[in-house]
Short mmCIF file of C-alpha atoms and ligand atoms in Angstrom, two decimals:
data_model
loop_
_atom_site.label_atom_id
_atom_site.label_comp_id
_atom_site.label_asym_id
_atom_site.label_seq_id
_atom_site.Cartn_x
_atom_site.Cartn_y
_atom_site.Cartn_z
CA MET A 157 79.35 48.90 91.05
CA LEU A 158 76.76 51.46 90.98
CA PHE A 159 75.61 50.61 94.18
CA GLY A 160 79.31 50.74 95.47
CA PHE A 161 80.21 54.11 94.06
CA ILE A 162 76.68 55.60 95.77
CA PHE A 163 77.76 53.91 98.88
CA HIS A 164 80.95 55.08 98.72
CA SER A 165 79.46 58.68 97.98
CA ILE A 166 77.38 58.92 100.38
CA TYR A 167 79.97 57.70 102.93
CA LEU A 168 82.33 60.42 101.85
CA SER A 169 79.83 62.73 102.42
CA LEU A 170 78.97 61.40 105.75
CA ALA A 171 82.67 61.17 106.99
CA SER A 172 83.90 64.17 105.83
CA GLY A 173 81.31 66.47 104.17
CA ILE A 174 81.35 66.68 100.27
CA PRO A 175 84.61 67.23 99.41
CA LEU A 176 85.12 70.99 98.00
CA ARG A 177 87.37 72.72 95.34
CA TYR A 178 88.84 75.64 97.05
CA VAL A 179 91.00 79.04 95.63
CA PHE A 180 93.42 80.43 98.20
CA ALA A 181 95.12 83.91 97.19
CA LEU A 182 97.66 85.14 99.55
CA GLY A 183 98.68 88.43 99.66
CA GLY A 184 102.22 89.58 98.72
CA ASN A 185 102.40 92.30 101.56
CA ALA A 186 100.91 89.24 103.60
CA PHE A 187 103.84 87.06 102.61
CA SER A 188 105.92 86.84 105.94
CA SER A 189 107.30 83.24 107.11
CA ARG A 190 104.67 83.42 110.11
CA ASN A 191 101.65 84.41 107.87
CA ILE A 192 102.46 81.37 105.56
CA ALA A 193 102.84 78.67 108.43
CA THR A 194 99.57 79.86 109.57
CA ALA A 195 97.71 79.98 106.05
CA SER A 196 100.10 76.24 105.52
CA LYS A 197 98.07 74.74 108.62
CA ALA A 198 94.55 75.59 107.97
CA ILE A 199 95.20 74.61 103.80
CA VAL A 200 96.71 71.37 104.72
CA SER A 201 94.22 70.61 107.26
CA LEU A 202 91.21 70.91 104.57
CA HIS A 203 93.08 69.24 102.09
CA GLN A 204 93.18 66.63 104.56
CA LYS A 205 89.65 66.06 104.79
CA GLY A 206 89.36 65.43 101.13
CA ASN A 207 89.16 69.22 99.59
CA GLU A 208 90.95 69.71 96.24
CA ILE A 209 93.02 73.00 96.86
CA ILE A 210 94.61 75.59 94.52
CA VAL A 211 96.75 78.42 96.33
CA THR A 212 97.48 81.68 94.61
CA HIS A 213 99.54 84.23 95.89
CA GLY A 214 101.14 87.81 95.04
CA ASN A 215 104.34 89.26 94.25
CA GLY A 216 103.59 93.08 94.13
CA PRO A 217 106.48 94.11 96.71
CA GLN A 218 108.94 91.05 95.51
CA VAL A 219 108.42 91.98 91.77
CA GLY A 220 109.30 95.78 92.63
CA GLU A 221 112.58 94.58 94.80
CA LEU A 222 113.84 92.17 91.21
CA TYR A 223 112.80 94.92 89.01
CA LEU A 224 115.38 97.37 90.91
CA LYS A 225 117.89 94.86 90.94
CA GLU A 226 117.59 93.34 87.73
CA GLY A 227 115.86 95.47 85.29
CA LYS A 228 114.23 92.60 83.40
CA ASN A 229 110.55 92.42 81.80
CA LEU A 230 108.47 92.37 84.39
CA ALA A 231 106.57 88.99 83.06
CA ILE A 232 110.17 87.21 83.36
CA LEU A 233 110.61 88.71 86.82
CA THR A 234 106.77 87.32 87.75
CA GLU A 235 108.13 84.09 86.62
CA GLU A 236 110.64 84.10 88.90
CA THR A 237 108.68 85.02 91.93
CA GLU A 238 106.34 82.20 91.38
CA ARG A 239 109.44 80.21 91.60
CA ILE A 240 110.80 81.74 94.52
CA LEU A 241 107.91 82.29 96.45
CA GLY A 242 106.30 78.91 95.37
CA SER A 243 108.96 76.99 96.44
CA ARG A 244 108.47 79.01 100.05
CA ILE A 245 104.61 77.88 99.74
CA ARG A 246 105.46 74.51 98.82
CA LYS A 247 108.26 73.89 102.04
CA ALA A 248 105.70 75.53 104.47
CA LEU A 249 102.86 72.86 103.30
CA PHE A 250 105.80 69.93 103.89
CA ARG A 251 106.37 71.33 107.10
CA GLN A 252 102.71 70.68 108.07
CA SER A 253 102.72 67.23 106.53
CA LYS A 254 105.27 65.09 104.91
CA LYS A 255 102.78 63.46 103.07
CA ILE A 256 101.46 66.75 101.42
CA LYS A 257 102.05 66.25 97.63
CA SER A 258 102.49 69.69 96.18
CA LYS A 259 103.00 71.41 92.70
CA VAL A 260 104.18 75.14 91.28
CA VAL A 261 102.53 75.38 87.93
CA ILE A 262 104.09 78.11 86.65
CA THR A 263 101.21 79.41 84.36
CA LYS A 264 100.94 82.08 81.66
CA VAL A 265 98.04 84.43 81.26
CA LEU A 266 97.08 86.09 78.55
CA VAL A 267 96.65 89.85 78.10
CA ASP A 268 95.57 92.37 75.57
CA ALA A 269 98.19 94.28 74.14
CA LYS A 270 96.14 97.30 73.59
CA ASP A 271 94.84 97.36 76.86
CA LYS A 272 94.93 100.79 78.35
CA GLU A 273 96.70 99.71 81.34
CA PHE A 274 99.89 100.07 79.06
CA ARG A 275 99.47 103.63 78.68
CA ASN A 276 97.84 104.16 81.70
CA PRO A 277 99.57 101.76 84.65
CA THR A 278 97.78 101.33 88.13
CA LYS A 279 99.54 98.76 89.56
CA PRO A 280 101.52 99.21 92.82
CA ILE A 281 104.60 97.42 93.04
CA GLY A 282 108.08 97.21 95.29
CA LYS A 283 108.36 99.06 98.70
CA TYR A 284 106.13 101.89 100.63
CA TYR A 285 107.98 104.99 100.84
CA GLN A 286 106.81 108.22 102.65
CA ASN A 287 108.95 110.53 100.68
CA LYS A 288 107.40 110.63 96.82
CA GLU A 289 111.48 111.85 95.80
CA ASP A 290 112.48 109.06 97.84
CA VAL A 291 110.82 106.27 95.20
CA PRO A 292 113.47 104.40 93.19
CA LEU A 293 112.05 104.39 89.49
CA GLY A 294 114.40 102.39 87.80
CA LYS A 295 115.66 101.57 84.15
CA ARG A 296 112.17 101.95 82.78
CA LYS A 297 111.46 104.98 84.77
CA PHE A 298 107.98 104.05 86.03
CA LYS A 299 105.93 106.65 87.73
CA VAL A 300 104.92 107.30 91.57
CA ARG A 301 101.55 106.84 93.36
CA LYS A 302 100.46 108.11 96.53
CA LEU A 303 98.47 105.55 98.56
CA SER A 304 96.71 105.15 101.90
CA LYS A 305 99.98 103.52 103.34
CA GLY A 306 102.88 105.71 101.35
CA TYR A 307 104.03 106.48 97.88
CA ARG A 308 104.83 103.32 95.45
CA LEU A 309 106.12 102.76 92.01
CA VAL A 310 102.99 101.71 89.70
CA VAL A 311 103.24 99.38 86.36
CA PRO A 312 101.26 98.38 84.03
CA SER A 313 98.41 95.91 85.37
CA PRO A 314 96.48 94.68 82.39
CA MET A 315 93.10 92.38 82.39
CA PRO A 316 93.99 88.86 82.74
CA GLU A 317 92.15 87.28 79.51
CA ALA A 318 92.94 83.80 79.52
CA ILE A 319 94.81 81.19 81.83
CA LEU A 320 97.02 79.36 79.34
CA ASP A 321 97.71 76.35 82.04
CA LEU A 322 94.70 75.15 83.25
CA ARG A 323 95.10 71.43 81.89
CA GLU A 324 98.53 71.15 83.96
CA ILE A 325 96.62 72.71 87.09
CA GLU A 326 93.73 70.32 86.64
CA GLY A 327 95.63 67.23 86.20
CA TYR A 328 97.73 67.86 89.28
CA LEU A 329 94.45 68.33 91.33
CA SER A 330 92.94 65.08 90.09
CA ARG A 331 95.77 63.70 91.06
CA GLY A 332 95.72 64.71 94.91
CA TYR A 333 98.29 67.51 94.58
CA ILE A 334 97.82 71.07 96.38
CA VAL A 335 98.63 73.16 92.99
CA ILE A 336 100.29 76.21 93.80
CA ALA A 337 99.71 78.83 90.48
CA ALA A 338 99.18 82.44 88.97
CA GLY A 339 101.28 83.19 91.38
CA GLY A 340 101.92 87.47 91.10
CA GLY A 341 98.42 86.86 88.75
CA GLY A 342 100.45 84.60 86.10
CA VAL A 343 103.22 85.26 83.83
CA ALA A 344 101.41 87.62 81.46
CA VAL A 345 102.30 87.30 77.98
CA ILE A 346 100.34 88.86 74.44
CA LYS A 347 99.50 87.11 71.18
CA LYS A 348 102.09 87.97 68.37
CA GLY A 349 100.66 85.41 65.66
CA MET A 350 100.65 81.99 66.36
CA GLU A 351 103.17 82.55 69.22
CA THR A 352 102.78 84.48 72.29
CA ARG A 353 105.37 87.13 74.08
CA TYR A 354 106.28 88.29 77.61
CA ALA A 355 104.11 91.52 77.90
CA ASP A 356 106.20 94.18 80.82
CA ALA A 357 103.62 93.82 82.56
CA VAL A 358 102.25 92.31 86.89
CA ILE A 359 99.20 91.13 85.96
CA ASP A 360 96.80 91.49 89.64
CA LYS A 361 96.84 88.56 91.64
CA ASP A 362 93.48 89.13 92.51
CA LEU A 363 91.70 89.84 89.38
CA ALA A 364 93.88 86.51 87.86
CA SER A 365 92.41 84.44 91.04
CA SER A 366 89.29 85.06 90.36
CA ALA A 367 89.08 84.34 86.58
CA LEU A 368 91.21 81.02 87.50
CA ALA A 369 88.72 79.90 90.37
CA GLU A 370 85.76 80.66 87.70
CA MET A 371 87.45 78.62 85.44
CA VAL A 372 88.02 75.42 87.71
CA LYS A 373 84.43 76.22 89.07
CA ALA A 374 85.65 76.55 92.56
CA ASP A 375 82.89 76.46 95.38
CA LYS A 376 84.71 79.04 97.54
CA PHE A 377 87.48 81.58 96.58
CA PHE A 378 89.35 82.86 99.39
CA ILE A 379 91.36 86.52 99.40
CA LEU A 380 93.90 86.54 102.02
CA THR A 381 95.39 89.81 103.19
CA ASP A 382 97.32 92.00 105.98
CA ILE A 383 93.50 93.23 107.39
CA ASP A 384 90.20 92.05 108.33
CA GLY A 385 88.32 92.82 105.00
CA ALA A 386 87.09 95.70 103.41
CA PHE A 387 85.98 98.59 105.50
CA LEU A 388 83.58 100.92 104.49
CA GLY A 389 84.77 104.49 105.65
CA TYR A 390 88.59 103.08 105.70
CA LYS A 391 90.70 105.06 107.95
CA THR A 392 87.68 107.55 109.21
CA LYS A 393 86.46 107.24 112.85
CA ASN A 394 83.35 105.66 111.25
CA GLN A 395 84.87 102.45 109.45
CA LYS A 396 83.04 99.99 109.52
CA LEU A 397 84.05 96.21 108.58
CA LEU A 398 81.59 94.73 105.50
CA ARG A 399 80.39 91.51 106.30
CA LYS A 400 78.04 89.37 104.32
CA THR A 401 77.12 91.22 101.61
CA ARG A 402 75.13 90.86 98.23
CA VAL A 403 77.31 91.46 94.82
CA ASN A 404 74.61 94.50 94.09
CA GLU A 405 75.42 96.39 97.11
CA ALA A 406 79.12 95.50 96.86
CA LYS A 407 79.21 96.90 93.42
CA LYS A 408 77.12 100.12 95.03
CA TYR A 409 79.99 100.33 97.33
CA LEU A 410 82.64 99.78 94.54
CA LYS A 411 81.08 103.00 92.77
CA ALA A 412 81.00 105.27 95.61
CA GLY A 413 84.93 104.71 95.96
CA ASP A 414 84.95 103.13 99.55
CA PHE A 415 87.87 100.93 98.03
CA GLU A 416 91.55 102.03 97.38
CA GLU A 417 92.72 100.93 93.79
CA GLY A 418 95.46 99.07 93.53
CA SER A 419 94.61 97.43 96.79
CA MET A 420 91.27 96.83 98.29
CA LYS A 421 89.21 97.67 95.03
CA PRO A 422 90.92 94.82 92.72
CA LYS A 423 89.81 92.04 95.98
CA VAL A 424 86.27 93.51 95.91
CA GLU A 425 85.81 93.73 92.28
CA ALA A 426 87.82 89.72 92.39
CA CYS A 427 84.86 88.61 94.39
CA ILE A 428 82.10 90.16 92.64
CA MET A 429 83.16 88.72 89.10
CA PHE A 430 83.38 85.24 90.94
CA ALA A 431 80.72 85.34 92.83
CA GLU A 432 78.10 86.63 89.73
CA LYS A 433 79.70 84.23 87.55
CA THR A 434 79.69 81.13 89.66
CA GLY A 435 76.73 81.70 92.58
CA ASN A 436 79.43 80.46 95.23
CA PRO A 437 80.66 82.81 97.34
CA ALA A 438 83.80 84.83 97.92
CA VAL A 439 85.78 85.72 100.86
CA ILE A 440 88.06 88.33 102.03
CA GLY A 441 89.95 88.71 105.24
CA ASN A 442 93.03 88.45 107.68
CA ILE A 443 95.45 85.65 106.41
CA SER A 444 96.72 85.66 110.62
CA LYS A 445 93.15 84.73 111.20
CA ILE A 446 92.84 82.11 108.55
CA LYS A 447 90.32 79.88 110.41
CA ASP A 448 87.66 82.68 110.55
CA VAL A 449 88.01 83.16 107.17
CA ILE A 450 87.70 80.06 106.33
CA ALA A 451 84.35 79.88 108.61
CA LEU A 452 83.08 83.15 106.69
CA LYS A 453 83.35 85.56 109.59
CA SER A 454 85.00 88.28 107.44
CA THR A 455 84.10 89.80 104.52
CA VAL A 456 81.90 87.67 102.20
CA ILE A 457 80.52 88.77 98.56
CA LEU A 458 77.29 86.44 97.76
CA PRO A 459 75.55 85.68 94.46
P1 ADP B 255 97.92 92.27 99.43
O1 ADP B 255 99.55 92.24 99.11
O2 ADP B 255 97.29 91.27 100.23
O3 ADP B 255 96.75 92.12 97.93
P2 ADP B 255 97.42 95.30 99.73
O4 ADP B 255 97.96 95.98 100.17
O5 ADP B 255 97.32 94.98 97.86
O6 ADP B 255 97.37 93.64 100.04
O7 ADP B 255 95.88 95.33 100.14
C1 ADP B 255 95.61 95.21 101.20
C2 ADP B 255 95.44 96.95 102.05
O8 ADP B 255 94.52 97.46 101.35
C3 ADP B 255 95.18 97.26 103.47
O9 ADP B 255 96.17 96.80 104.25
C4 ADP B 255 94.67 98.52 103.04
O10 ADP B 255 95.80 99.23 103.54
C5 ADP B 255 94.22 98.97 101.69
N1 ADP B 255 92.55 99.08 101.84
C6 ADP B 255 92.01 100.62 100.91
N2 ADP B 255 91.43 100.19 101.22
C7 ADP B 255 91.02 99.51 101.91
C8 ADP B 255 89.51 99.35 102.54
N3 ADP B 255 88.29 100.03 101.88
N4 ADP B 255 89.33 98.40 103.13
C9 ADP B 255 90.39 97.86 103.98
N5 ADP B 255 91.59 97.75 103.23
C10 ADP B 255 91.78 98.99 102.34
MG1 MG B 256 97.17 93.59 96.47
#
């Protein structure tokens, strides 16, 4: 029995490499049908080699539109985006192979009711506008902020403290499913006695995905977005793509203010957190070049 097991393990590692656990975070701003199809192809191929895969995704543009239309609490709207975008990812995976099993796990994430974000919101959602006056504020009259790509609404984005649906995620992973979880950073909830309550907030998907990747002890964590990686001197004529970088060095660039708040900064922070806590690499890259990103040819943060 033991020999059989050892033989089987050796066989597996020779035949297909040792199976690994990957977390892929797909950007809400990169969520086009073509990008999702490209990503699905690479993800299904990794899964067919025996690797375990969790897909997370952003929802900034989508939750912003729902907020203007429906005006509901942002955690409830995030739950809606988990269903809508999750089902789009499932369909794209299914198109790659009819044999793929996938599951959307609606994921609650605990946040602190006293988080400073509830007073000083920083998370951009909705569309970008070229003029400040054109940004619709919606029922709750959230603030507007200028970003490198234009003006956008900003809402509270508290730190994720705990992922509450880990058991379900682990359960589906062990049964061979590709798991789609923590969409839109997860559904933000606060503790109220023994119960939880929806928080009017959108958790940053990069930070939530990093927390999830850490909790499931992922071997690698990938953040896929609409740009080739993290640039130093972004949008200057000397801009330079960061390649393989140690955590300590990445922290220096972070402090120096090279990465914009609400877009690239949370990605670099998420990678640093993951690499530090697990000792494994975290990667940022372009979703349209996912093969290169998996081959570590973009921004890679190492412990
Ligand atoms: P996502 O939806 O994938 O999270 P974001 O728009 O939040 O996408 O973040 C990606 C964007 O970050 C890029 O399109 C770019 O405009 C912006 N950005 C800000 N600073 C940097 C930087 N230093 N390097 C690269 N991109 C940056
Ligand atoms: Mg983002």
